[in-house]
Amino acid sequence: MATTATPLPGGQRPNIPSAAVRFPAIKTYDQVDREIAGTLGPSLGWFGALGIAILCMLIGATAWTYQIHEGLGAAGYQPPVMWGVYIVTFVFWVGIGHAGTLISAILYLFRAGFRTSIYRASEAMTVFAVMTAGLFPILHLGRPWKFFWLIPYPNWRLIWPNPKSPLVWDVFAILTYLTISSTFLYIGLIPDIAILRDREKNPIRKAILSQLSLGWRNSDREWRHFTRAYLFLAAFATPLVLSVHSVVSFDFAMALTPGWHATIFPPYFVAGAIFSGIGMVFTIAIPLRKAFKLEHYITLNDLDAAAKLCLFTSSVVGLAYLTEFQVAWMSGNRFEQDYFWNRVFGQWAWAAWIMLICNVVLPLSLWSQKLRRNPAWLFILSLFINLGMWFERFVIVVPSLSHEFEPWQWGTYRPTWVDYSILLGSFGWFFMWFLLFIKQLPVMAMAEIKEVILPPMRRRRDFSHDLTQGVVDPDETGATH
Amino acid sequence: MSQDTKKPGVKRREFLKVLGATSAAVAAAGCSEETGKLIPYLVSPDQTVPGVSTYYATTCRECSAACGLIAETRDGRAIKLEGNPDHPVNHGALCARGQSALQGLYNPDRFRSPMVNEGGAWKVITWDDAITRLSQGITQTRGANRAGGAVFINQHESGSFPRFLDTWLAGFGMPPHLSVDFESDAAAIEANRRTYGVAWPSLSFKDAKIIVSFGADFLDSWGANVPQQLDFADARARLDGAPRFVYIGPRRSLTGLNADEWIACKPGGELAIANALAGKGSIQQAATDAGVDQAALQALATELAANKPALVLSGVSGESALDVALAVAAINQASGAVGVTIKPAQPLTGFEGIAHTDQLLGAVERMRAGQVSVAFVRGVNPAYHLPKASNFADAFAKVPLRVSFSSFPDETTELCNLIIPDLHSLESWGDAEPIRGTIALQQPVMDPVFPTNSKTIPVAPGTADVLIQVAKKDATVASKFGAPDYRATLIAGFPGGAQALGAALPKGLAAGTIPARTLAAAPAVAPKTTSIASTQGEFFLITYPSPLLGDGRGANKPWLQELPDPVTKVSWSSWIEIHPETAQRLGIDRGDILEVKTANGTVRAPAFPYLGVHKDAIAIPFGRGHRAAHAMPMFDPKTHTVGEVQWGYGRYARDLGINAFDLLPVGTHAAGGFIWTATKASVSKTGDNEALPSTEGSARQHGRGIAQAVNAADLNKPGAGEGGEAKEALPGDASHAFLPGLRSPVAADAQGDLGAPTAADQGKNKGLYREDDIRGMAKRRWAMTIDLARCTGCSACITACNAENNVPTVGAFWQNATIYADQKPGFNITRGREMTWIRLERYFEGNPDGKFGQDFETRFVPMLCQHCGNAPCEPVCPVYATYHAPDGLNVQVYNRCVGTRYCSNNCPYKVRYFNWFGYGEVDRKQYAFPEPLNWQLNPDVTVRGKGVMEKCSFCVQRIREAENRATLEHRELQPDEFTVACAQGCPSRAITFGDAADPNWTVAQLANDKRAYHVFEELNTYTAVVYLKKVNHPAAGATAPRA
C-alpha cells in the first residue's frame, strides 16, 4: 500500500520505505541497465581475486591428487575419529547454500522487499556452494573412484545402493538441491540475459546470450508464463530449504553415537544452515557492494533486514545449543553426559567456546540498529559467523567420535596439511566460480529492480505527485543513525 | 615371361626363410638359462590337494620350553602355526612368540647365504667355500695346538643336538659348548636342583590351594609359559574353588596383574618376606625390611598355613635370588607341595644343562686374555645381552676366528668374520625332550626359503649338516660322523630306527628319553656383584625381559613389535615405568623423555606412569635398543636392494628404543645367573615429550560395564547372573533374556526373524533359503563366548588372528605418508590406526579418586567384532558392503567397500579397522609384507587394498572350509568340529566358538552360564559374543573394587 512518506526530522529513525520507493536513488531503467550491466567486464582487481581463488583451488587439487595416490592416511584421520575436516566442510558448504534459497524462494513467497537486490548473488552462492559441497562426499572416500556406486544405476550385478543409509539419502538430497537451484537460478536469469543480449556488441557473445535467453522478447505473454514458472519453482524450492539439511543432519541423527543421536538435529541444522548462509551472504555482498559501487541497490535497509534474520536464526541456534545441553543432562544416559562434558569442558572446550562466542555471543550485537546498519561491522561479524559455523560442525563431528562408548578407544584428532589444503581449496573453488559468475552474468536482478522502481512515464507533467518527493534517502544525507 | 621384370615386394621363398629364421630365434630366446618359477609345485607330493593345506608336526624353538607345533602349509609354504593337541606340554595351545616363529622364518633380513668379512667388507660366498674356510680355520687352530681354547656358545635347546655338538667339538679337541639361555632363571634352577634334583619340575596350579609368586612371572617369560598359563587358567576356572593368587614383588608384571593381591615390596625385600613365611624370622621385621604392610603379610602367612598344599614360586632377580629360591623351596616342602603341586618326577627337561651367565663371563675373560683361538656363536646374542660394562666387543675382537651360525644380522654376528647361517627351526630336522619320557620330533615343514648358491650342495644346509661336512673333511673326525647328514644321524639314534621315526612323525611324539650331555660338575660359583645398596641413585632400577620380545629375539618381527605390551599397551617404543605419585611429585607427564643414569651408562626414553611399580623404583623392559656397530642409513623400502644386510638386528629393530643392558653392571648372583635388578639409577627430565605409541585411550571403564566381575563369594547367591554390579537400565530397553539363537527379534537383516524362536512359526520357516541345503546356513548362529575368569591378557589370540587373516602391521616408520609426514616408528599407532582385528583392553579398577594404591584390580577384555544380531554398522553402509549373513555373521565385502567409514562411526565397540594406506599393495612404500614375509599370507583370505574397511570375520574361511568338507563327505557338521584362530591358540582356553543355535555345541551351553553378559546390552545390539564375568578373590575382609 503506497502512501506518501513524510520526511522525518533529522536524528529520528526512518521508516522502512514502502516498495514503491525502495530504491529512491535509482530513477530510470537505463540507469539500472547501465550500472549493473556495467559491472560486467574484467578489471584488474577482479583478475587478482580470481588468481588467488584459482591458486587456492590448485593447492587443494594437488593435495587431493596426492591423497588419492597415497591413501586417506595422508589426511589427519585418527581412529576413532573416522570423519573429520572433510565432512565438517561438506556440511558447512551445504548449509551455506540454504540461505540463498531462503532469500530467493521463501522470501519471494513472503513478498519480502529487501530480497530484491541480494537474491541473485545469494542464489548463485547457493549453486556454487552445493557444487563445492558435492565434492566432499567423493573426496572423503577411501576409494573415491568407486563413488558412483552410491548412485542407483541399473547394473548387471543387480546391486543397488542401500536405501537405509543416510549417505544415500544425502546423494538424493544434494542432487535434487543442485538441480532445482540451478534451474531456479537460470530461469530467473532469462530476462536479465535478454537485457545483456540487447546491449551486447560482440557477435559471438551476442549469439551465446541469444541462445541462453531463449528468445526472450519482453512480451506480456512471456512475462505471464515467466512469473508463473518462477512462482512454481520458488514453491518447489521452498521445502528443499527444510528437507535438504534435515537429510544431511540425518547422517548424524540416524547414528547411535552419543551426541549425534538426537531428534533436535533437523531443526538445529536447518536454522544453523540459514544462519551460516546469511553470514556468507554478508561476506560476499558487502565487498561486492563496495567494489561495484552498488550502495544504492543494496541499501542499508536491506542489510538491516538481513541482519534481523541473522539475529533470529542465531537465537534459534543458541536455543538448540541449550537444548542439547539440557537433553544430555536430563537424559540420565551416562554416555551422553560424559560426551557432553568432554565437549564443553574437557578435551574440546576450546572448539566449543569458539563456536558459542562466534555464533551466539557476537551476533547479539545485532540488537543494536546502529550496528545492523554498519556494513563494516556486518562484514567482520560475518567472518566470525563463518568461522563459528564451521566450528559448530567440527564440534558436532569430532568430539562425538573421539569420546564414544568404548573408553579404550577414546582418542583425539589432528588435521594435517592435506586437510587444510583441501579446505582452502574448497574456498578457492567456490570463489573461483562466484567471481566468474559476477563478471559474466549480472550480479543483481535487473528485471526485478525495474519492477519496484518508478516506471518510466511518458509525460511527467500529468503526474500529480511525485512519489519520491520528500523522501529522504538515508544514504545520501550522510546522516548517521 | 619377361626376363627383366622383378616382382616388387618380398618373394614367397624369402618370406618363408625369414619367417623360419625369426621363429627359431624367438623360440631360442625363450629357452634362456634363467628359468623363473611360476608355481611352487609342478608335480605335487602325494596326498596334497591344491587349495587344501597339509599339516606337519614339529617343535617350536622360540624359547627353551620346546612346545609342539602343527604347521599348516599350503603349496609348500608354511602359513600358520598351531599348537600340537597331543603334545604333553602345550596341549594344542601356542603363545604369541610361537605364532611369530613364522615371521622369523620369512624374515626379510635373514641371511640368504654365507658371508665372510675380508678387510672390513662383507662378501657373499658359496656354501662350499664357507665349509672349506671353516674347515681350514679349525685345522689351523689344531695345528697351532690351540683347539683347547675354543668356545662354542649355543642357544640352549633340548634334544640330541647338544650331545651331537659336544661330540663334534671333542673330535676336534675343543671343550664342550656353553648352552646359554638369557631368559632362564638360574636361581630357580639351582634351587630346584638342590631341592628336587631336577632343573625344572612340572608345576600344577590346579592342585594348589594357594599360589604365591615372588616375582616369578610365569605368565610372562619365566619358565615355560604356555603350560603354566594353561594350568593356571584351568585352576582359576574353578571359580569359587579356585586358589587365590598373591604376587610379591616390586613390579606388577602381567602375572602380577592376574593376581588377586599384590604385596609391593622394595627390590631385595623378598628375602626377608620369604624367610618370615618359611618360619625363619618375624613377620613384623620382614614387613619393616621390605617396606610392606604388616597386616597383609600376617594374613598371607595365616592363609599359607591354612591352605595346603600351596604353590610358591620364586623368580627374583637380585643378589639374594638363590637364597629366596631356597627359602621358597622350604615353604613348599612345609606346605606339602612336593609331588602334588611341584612334580619332580615329571620334569621339563628343556631346562637341563643351561650354562649360566657366570660361565659365559668366564669365557669372555678368557677371550680378553687371548686364550681363545676360535669362537662359535649360534642363535645367541652376547654382544647385546651382556652389558656394555662387560666390554664383550673388545674381548671378542681378540679371537682370530669368529664364526657365527646365526640367521639374523644381530650385534654379535656383525663382530664375526665368518657367517654360516643356520636354517630356521621350521626348515630343519631335530628333536627335543620337553618333558621326561617324551621325545618331540622336529621336521622341516617346507624347503628352505632361501635357495642354495652352491652347485654341489643342492639344498641350503643347517648348522648340523655343515658341522658334519666339516667333520668329513678331517680324517680323524670323519670316522665318528658316518651319516651323510643330521637327519640320518637322528634316525640312527632314534629308538626303533627309521621305521619308528616315520611312524612317529605325523604326531611328532614318541615315548623315550634322549641321553643328556655329560658335563663336568659346574664349579661352585662365588657371586661377583656389588650390592645394590651401594650404588648411586634415588630409584631402584628394575629391568625385566619383555613378555613378547623376550630377551630381544622378537625385535625384528613386526607382529611382536606391534603387539602392545600386555601391561603397558605400548608398542614400537621403549619406555620407563614410574609410579604416578612419583611422577606427579617430579612433574613428569606421560611421554616426557627422561634420562636415566647409572654408573654404567645413560639412556633416554619416554616416561610411562604406571601404578604397578614400587614408589621408589623405575622399571625398563629389555628387548629393544638394537644398534648396528657402524652407522647405517635409515631404511627406505623404495631404495632398498634385496639382500642388502640390515645390521643392527634388522629393519624393524634397528635404532628402535633403548637397550636396558647399557645401564647394568656386570654381576652374577650365587647361582651364576645375571642380576637384572642390580643397581639404582637417577632420573632427570630432558624437557622433551614424545607421544607413546599406545593403543590405550583410557585405562578405566568409567562405569560402562565392559569388563564385569563378580566376587567368588557372591557367585552362588541368587541374582549373581543378573546382579553382581549395577547396570544402567535405559528407557526402551528390550528384554535381556538370552535368546538361544542370539537372533534379535528386531533385526531386519537378510533373514528377518527367520529362525528366531520368537517368530510366529518358532523359527521353522527358512524362507528363501533351501531347507534341504545340507549346510543348513539358515539354522546356524555362529557365536563366541569369552571367559574373563580365564583370560590372562597374554595377547596370543591377537598374533594368531594376524597370522590367519593377513592383518598388516602398520608401525614401521616408513609406513606413513611420503610428503611432509613424520617418519617415526609407531607413528600409525600413535594415530590410532592399528589394524589388529582383536584387541585386548586392559582396564584398571579401584581407587576411583585417581590416587592409586597397590589395591587395584585389572580386567582384560578381548574385544573383537561382536557380530551383532542387530548390527548398527549394517544399515548405514551406503553400498551394502556390510550385511548380515543368514548364519548370523556380520559380513564385510572388501570389494564393495568404498570407504565412507560410516560403519565404524556407528559401531559402539569400535572394532572396525580401515586401510589408511596400501598396506596390502605390493608396490607401495607402506606395504606390510616385504618379500618373503608375503609367503606367510593365507591364500584363503583376501589381502585388502587401500581404502577398505576390515574387521573380524569369525574366521569365515574356516567356517566355510569345515562346512564344505562336511558337504563333500555327505555328513552333518559335528559339534566343536573346528574353531577359529584366536580360540585355537589361546593358552588360557578363554575363547570358545561355535554354533549357538545348536545345543550340542559347547558355546551354546556356555552362553547360558549365569556369569554371562553382553557388552553394551542396553544398545540392543544383540551381540553374538558373550562374555563370562571375571571372578575375583579378594582377601578375606577386603571389599572388592566396584566397577
PDB file of C-alpha atoms in Angstrom, chain A residues 66-84 86-87 137 140-150 153 155 157 159-168 250-258 260 331-336 338-339 401 403-411 413-418, chain B residues 569 691 695-704 706 728 730-731 748-749 816-821 827 830-834 839-843 863 872 874-880 894-902 904-918 924-926 946-949 1015-1016 1018-1019 1021:
ATOM      1  CA  TYR A  66      48.276 -36.705  -3.508  1.00  0.00           C
ATOM      2  CA  GLN A  67      45.657 -38.065  -1.145  1.00  0.00           C
ATOM      3  CA  ILE A  68      44.123 -40.292  -3.802  1.00  0.00           C
ATOM      4  CA  HIS A  69      47.537 -41.640  -4.658  1.00  0.00           C
ATOM      5  CA  GLU A  70      48.819 -42.149  -1.153  1.00  0.00           C
ATOM      6  CA  GLY A  71      45.654 -43.064   0.683  1.00  0.00           C
ATOM      7  CA  LEU A  72      43.496 -41.344   3.245  1.00  0.00           C
ATOM      8  CA  GLY A  73      46.291 -41.855   5.737  1.00  0.00           C
ATOM      9  CA  ALA A  74      47.812 -38.661   4.390  1.00  0.00           C
ATOM     10  CA  ALA A  75      44.927 -36.768   5.967  1.00  0.00           C
ATOM     11  CA  GLY A  76      44.690 -36.360   9.708  1.00  0.00           C
ATOM     12  CA  TYR A  77      42.181 -39.076  10.471  1.00  0.00           C
ATOM     13  CA  GLN A  78      42.805 -40.698  13.783  1.00  0.00           C
ATOM     14  CA  PRO A  79      40.529 -43.605  14.676  1.00  0.00           C
ATOM     15  CA  PRO A  80      38.002 -43.494  16.309  1.00  0.00           C
ATOM     16  CA  VAL A  81      37.599 -40.120  14.620  1.00  0.00           C
ATOM     17  CA  MET A  82      36.802 -41.506  11.199  1.00  0.00           C
ATOM     18  CA  TRP A  83      35.178 -38.336   9.919  1.00  0.00           C
ATOM     19  CA  GLY A  84      36.929 -35.032  10.205  1.00  0.00           C
ATOM     20  CA  TYR A  86      36.032 -33.075   5.100  1.00  0.00           C
ATOM     21  CA  ILE A  87      32.618 -33.933   6.491  1.00  0.00           C
ATOM     22  CA  PRO A 137      31.422 -36.963  -0.258  1.00  0.00           C
ATOM     23  CA  HIS A 140      36.499 -38.341   1.808  1.00  0.00           C
ATOM     24  CA  LEU A 141      36.020 -41.813   0.371  1.00  0.00           C
ATOM     25  CA  GLY A 142      38.662 -44.472   0.796  1.00  0.00           C
ATOM     26  CA  ARG A 143      38.113 -45.488  -2.797  1.00  0.00           C
ATOM     27  CA  PRO A 144      36.812 -42.348  -4.488  1.00  0.00           C
ATOM     28  CA  TRP A 145      36.993 -43.862  -7.942  1.00  0.00           C
ATOM     29  CA  LYS A 146      34.026 -46.026  -6.933  1.00  0.00           C
ATOM     30  CA  PHE A 147      31.854 -43.136  -5.770  1.00  0.00           C
ATOM     31  CA  PHE A 148      29.252 -43.850  -8.438  1.00  0.00           C
ATOM     32  CA  TRP A 149      28.168 -46.937  -6.543  1.00  0.00           C
ATOM     33  CA  LEU A 150      26.151 -44.617  -4.330  1.00  0.00           C
ATOM     34  CA  TYR A 153      22.031 -47.089 -11.739  1.00  0.00           C
ATOM     35  CA  ASN A 155      23.792 -52.805 -13.397  1.00  0.00           C
ATOM     36  CA  ARG A 157      25.121 -57.365 -10.763  1.00  0.00           C
ATOM     37  CA  ILE A 159      23.116 -54.386  -6.707  1.00  0.00           C
ATOM     38  CA  TRP A 160      21.548 -51.137  -5.645  1.00  0.00           C
ATOM     39  CA  PRO A 161      22.749 -48.722  -3.003  1.00  0.00           C
ATOM     40  CA  ASN A 162      21.382 -49.264   0.465  1.00  0.00           C
ATOM     41  CA  PRO A 163      18.239 -47.166   0.890  1.00  0.00           C
ATOM     42  CA  LYS A 164      18.528 -47.393   4.663  1.00  0.00           C
ATOM     43  CA  SER A 165      21.757 -45.471   4.682  1.00  0.00           C
ATOM     44  CA  PRO A 166      21.642 -41.723   5.305  1.00  0.00           C
ATOM     45  CA  LEU A 167      24.567 -41.308   2.949  1.00  0.00           C
ATOM     46  CA  VAL A 168      22.422 -42.490   0.074  1.00  0.00           C
ATOM     47  CA  PHE A 250      20.275 -37.500   9.407  1.00  0.00           C
ATOM     48  CA  ASP A 251      23.872 -38.503   8.675  1.00  0.00           C
ATOM     49  CA  PHE A 252      24.349 -37.815  12.338  1.00  0.00           C
ATOM     50  CA  ALA A 253      20.931 -38.229  13.887  1.00  0.00           C
ATOM     51  CA  MET A 254      20.482 -41.743  12.488  1.00  0.00           C
ATOM     52  CA  ALA A 255      23.712 -42.960  14.049  1.00  0.00           C
ATOM     53  CA  LEU A 256      23.727 -44.165  17.610  1.00  0.00           C
ATOM     54  CA  THR A 257      26.817 -42.171  18.527  1.00  0.00           C
ATOM     55  CA  PRO A 258      26.387 -40.148  21.720  1.00  0.00           C
ATOM     56  CA  TRP A 260      24.612 -37.385  17.308  1.00  0.00           C
ATOM     57  CA  SER A 331      18.735 -37.998  29.828  1.00  0.00           C
ATOM     58  CA  GLY A 332      20.455 -39.880  32.601  1.00  0.00           C
ATOM     59  CA  ASN A 333      22.422 -41.514  29.835  1.00  0.00           C
ATOM     60  CA  ARG A 334      25.988 -41.843  31.054  1.00  0.00           C
ATOM     61  CA  PHE A 335      27.444 -41.935  27.566  1.00  0.00           C
ATOM     62  CA  GLU A 336      25.656 -38.759  26.551  1.00  0.00           C
ATOM     63  CA  ASP A 338      30.282 -37.907  29.548  1.00  0.00           C
ATOM     64  CA  TYR A 339      30.461 -36.897  25.929  1.00  0.00           C
ATOM     65  CA  LEU A 401      33.590 -39.641  17.636  1.00  0.00           C
ATOM     66  CA  HIS A 403      34.605 -39.917  23.113  1.00  0.00           C
ATOM     67  CA  GLU A 404      32.101 -42.648  22.405  1.00  0.00           C
ATOM     68  CA  PHE A 405      31.060 -45.795  24.192  1.00  0.00           C
ATOM     69  CA  GLU A 406      34.380 -47.587  24.428  1.00  0.00           C
ATOM     70  CA  PRO A 407      36.874 -45.789  26.717  1.00  0.00           C
ATOM     71  CA  TRP A 408      39.727 -47.909  25.411  1.00  0.00           C
ATOM     72  CA  GLN A 409      39.255 -46.336  22.000  1.00  0.00           C
ATOM     73  CA  TRP A 410      38.919 -42.711  23.059  1.00  0.00           C
ATOM     74  CA  GLY A 411      41.219 -40.531  21.065  1.00  0.00           C
ATOM     75  CA  TYR A 413      42.089 -35.613  16.080  1.00  0.00           C
ATOM     76  CA  ARG A 414      44.836 -33.615  14.434  1.00  0.00           C
ATOM     77  CA  PRO A 415      44.337 -32.500  10.826  1.00  0.00           C
ATOM     78  CA  THR A 416      47.363 -32.438   8.562  1.00  0.00           C
ATOM     79  CA  TRP A 417      48.435 -30.140   5.772  1.00  0.00           C
ATOM     80  CA  VAL A 418      46.368 -32.221   3.381  1.00  0.00           C
TER      81      VAL A 418
ATOM     82  CA  LYS B 569      49.990 -51.409  25.970  1.00  0.00           C
ATOM     83  CA  ALA B 691      53.701 -39.438  22.225  1.00  0.00           C
ATOM     84  CA  THR B 695      46.520 -48.419  21.791  1.00  0.00           C
ATOM     85  CA  GLU B 696      45.146 -47.258  25.108  1.00  0.00           C
ATOM     86  CA  GLY B 697      42.569 -44.486  25.128  1.00  0.00           C
ATOM     87  CA  SER B 698      41.505 -44.590  28.720  1.00  0.00           C
ATOM     88  CA  ALA B 699      42.595 -47.253  31.202  1.00  0.00           C
ATOM     89  CA  ARG B 700      39.338 -47.003  33.165  1.00  0.00           C
ATOM     90  CA  GLN B 701      35.879 -48.184  32.260  1.00  0.00           C
ATOM     91  CA  HIS B 702      34.099 -45.170  33.681  1.00  0.00           C
ATOM     92  CA  GLY B 703      31.300 -47.368  34.880  1.00  0.00           C
ATOM     93  CA  ARG B 704      30.355 -48.704  31.473  1.00  0.00           C
ATOM     94  CA  ILE B 706      32.566 -53.592  29.593  1.00  0.00           C
ATOM     95  CA  GLU B 728      22.172 -48.927  33.693  1.00  0.00           C
ATOM     96  CA  LEU B 730      17.813 -47.288  29.939  1.00  0.00           C
ATOM     97  CA  PRO B 731      14.294 -46.491  28.876  1.00  0.00           C
ATOM     98  CA  ALA B 748      15.930 -56.500   9.836  1.00  0.00           C
ATOM     99  CA  ASP B 749      18.722 -58.481   8.317  1.00  0.00           C
ATOM    100  CA  ASN B 816      53.485 -43.201   6.861  1.00  0.00           C
ATOM    101  CA  ALA B 817      52.676 -40.782   4.042  1.00  0.00           C
ATOM    102  CA  THR B 818      55.539 -39.624   1.875  1.00  0.00           C
ATOM    103  CA  ILE B 819      55.297 -35.852   1.786  1.00  0.00           C
ATOM    104  CA  TYR B 820      55.817 -33.802   4.914  1.00  0.00           C
ATOM    105  CA  ALA B 821      54.916 -36.588   7.283  1.00  0.00           C
ATOM    106  CA  PHE B 827      53.552 -43.298  14.229  1.00  0.00           C
ATOM    107  CA  THR B 830      50.011 -43.019  17.788  1.00  0.00           C
ATOM    108  CA  ARG B 831      47.407 -42.067  15.232  1.00  0.00           C
ATOM    109  CA  GLY B 832      45.179 -44.886  16.421  1.00  0.00           C
ATOM    110  CA  ARG B 833      45.495 -46.687  13.102  1.00  0.00           C
ATOM    111  CA  GLU B 834      46.231 -50.134  14.449  1.00  0.00           C
ATOM    112  CA  ARG B 839      42.451 -56.290  20.765  1.00  0.00           C
ATOM    113  CA  LEU B 840      42.998 -56.758  24.465  1.00  0.00           C
ATOM    114  CA  GLU B 841      41.618 -53.960  26.547  1.00  0.00           C
ATOM    115  CA  ARG B 842      43.157 -53.617  29.940  1.00  0.00           C
ATOM    116  CA  TYR B 843      41.036 -51.790  32.495  1.00  0.00           C
ATOM    117  CA  MET B 863      37.347 -57.100  22.111  1.00  0.00           C
ATOM    118  CA  PRO B 872      24.402 -50.727  13.873  1.00  0.00           C
ATOM    119  CA  GLU B 874      24.810 -52.616   8.607  1.00  0.00           C
ATOM    120  CA  PRO B 875      22.081 -50.104   7.839  1.00  0.00           C
ATOM    121  CA  VAL B 876      24.454 -47.208   7.406  1.00  0.00           C
ATOM    122  CA  CYS B 877      26.724 -48.598   4.736  1.00  0.00           C
ATOM    123  CA  PRO B 878      25.616 -46.890   1.521  1.00  0.00           C
ATOM    124  CA  VAL B 879      26.765 -49.692  -0.749  1.00  0.00           C
ATOM    125  CA  TYR B 880      25.829 -52.841   1.206  1.00  0.00           C
ATOM    126  CA  TYR B 894      36.059 -55.828   0.706  1.00  0.00           C
ATOM    127  CA  ASN B 895      35.460 -55.423  -2.992  1.00  0.00           C
ATOM    128  CA  ARG B 896      32.293 -53.461  -2.469  1.00  0.00           C
ATOM    129  CA  CYS B 897      33.562 -51.090   0.206  1.00  0.00           C
ATOM    130  CA  VAL B 898      34.042 -47.536  -0.998  1.00  0.00           C
ATOM    131  CA  GLY B 899      35.433 -46.383   2.318  1.00  0.00           C
ATOM    132  CA  THR B 900      32.901 -43.920   3.757  1.00  0.00           C
ATOM    133  CA  ARG B 901      33.706 -45.253   7.255  1.00  0.00           C
ATOM    134  CA  TYR B 902      30.193 -44.655   8.496  1.00  0.00           C
ATOM    135  CA  SER B 904      32.966 -47.525  12.104  1.00  0.00           C
ATOM    136  CA  ASN B 905      31.279 -44.387  13.386  1.00  0.00           C
ATOM    137  CA  ASN B 906      28.174 -46.356  14.176  1.00  0.00           C
ATOM    138  CA  CYS B 907      29.922 -49.270  15.792  1.00  0.00           C
ATOM    139  CA  PRO B 908      29.763 -48.796  19.561  1.00  0.00           C
ATOM    140  CA  TYR B 909      32.574 -51.299  20.092  1.00  0.00           C
ATOM    141  CA  LYS B 910      34.885 -49.607  17.598  1.00  0.00           C
ATOM    142  CA  VAL B 911      36.062 -52.902  16.191  1.00  0.00           C
ATOM    143  CA  ARG B 912      36.303 -51.868  12.574  1.00  0.00           C
ATOM    144  CA  TYR B 913      39.627 -51.030  11.051  1.00  0.00           C
ATOM    145  CA  PHE B 914      40.364 -49.015   7.964  1.00  0.00           C
ATOM    146  CA  ASN B 915      43.213 -49.388   5.479  1.00  0.00           C
ATOM    147  CA  TRP B 916      44.557 -45.857   5.518  1.00  0.00           C
ATOM    148  CA  PHE B 917      47.378 -46.720   3.173  1.00  0.00           C
ATOM    149  CA  GLY B 918      48.058 -49.522   0.732  1.00  0.00           C
ATOM    150  CA  ARG B 924      53.633 -49.144  -2.119  1.00  0.00           C
ATOM    151  CA  LYS B 925      56.055 -47.791   0.412  1.00  0.00           C
ATOM    152  CA  GLN B 926      53.679 -48.785   3.183  1.00  0.00           C
ATOM    153  CA  LYS B 946      43.861 -49.153   0.209  1.00  0.00           C
ATOM    154  CA  GLY B 947      40.643 -47.555   1.293  1.00  0.00           C
ATOM    155  CA  VAL B 948      38.602 -50.522   2.509  1.00  0.00           C
ATOM    156  CA  MET B 949      37.278 -51.389   5.917  1.00  0.00           C
ATOM    157  CA  VAL B1015      28.768 -55.630  26.383  1.00  0.00           C
ATOM    158  CA  PHE B1016      26.561 -52.579  25.888  1.00  0.00           C
ATOM    159  CA  GLU B1018      21.378 -51.619  26.574  1.00  0.00           C
ATOM    160  CA  LEU B1019      22.057 -50.594  22.989  1.00  0.00           C
ATOM    161  CA  THR B1021      22.830 -54.765  19.524  1.00  0.00           C
TER     162      THR B1021
END
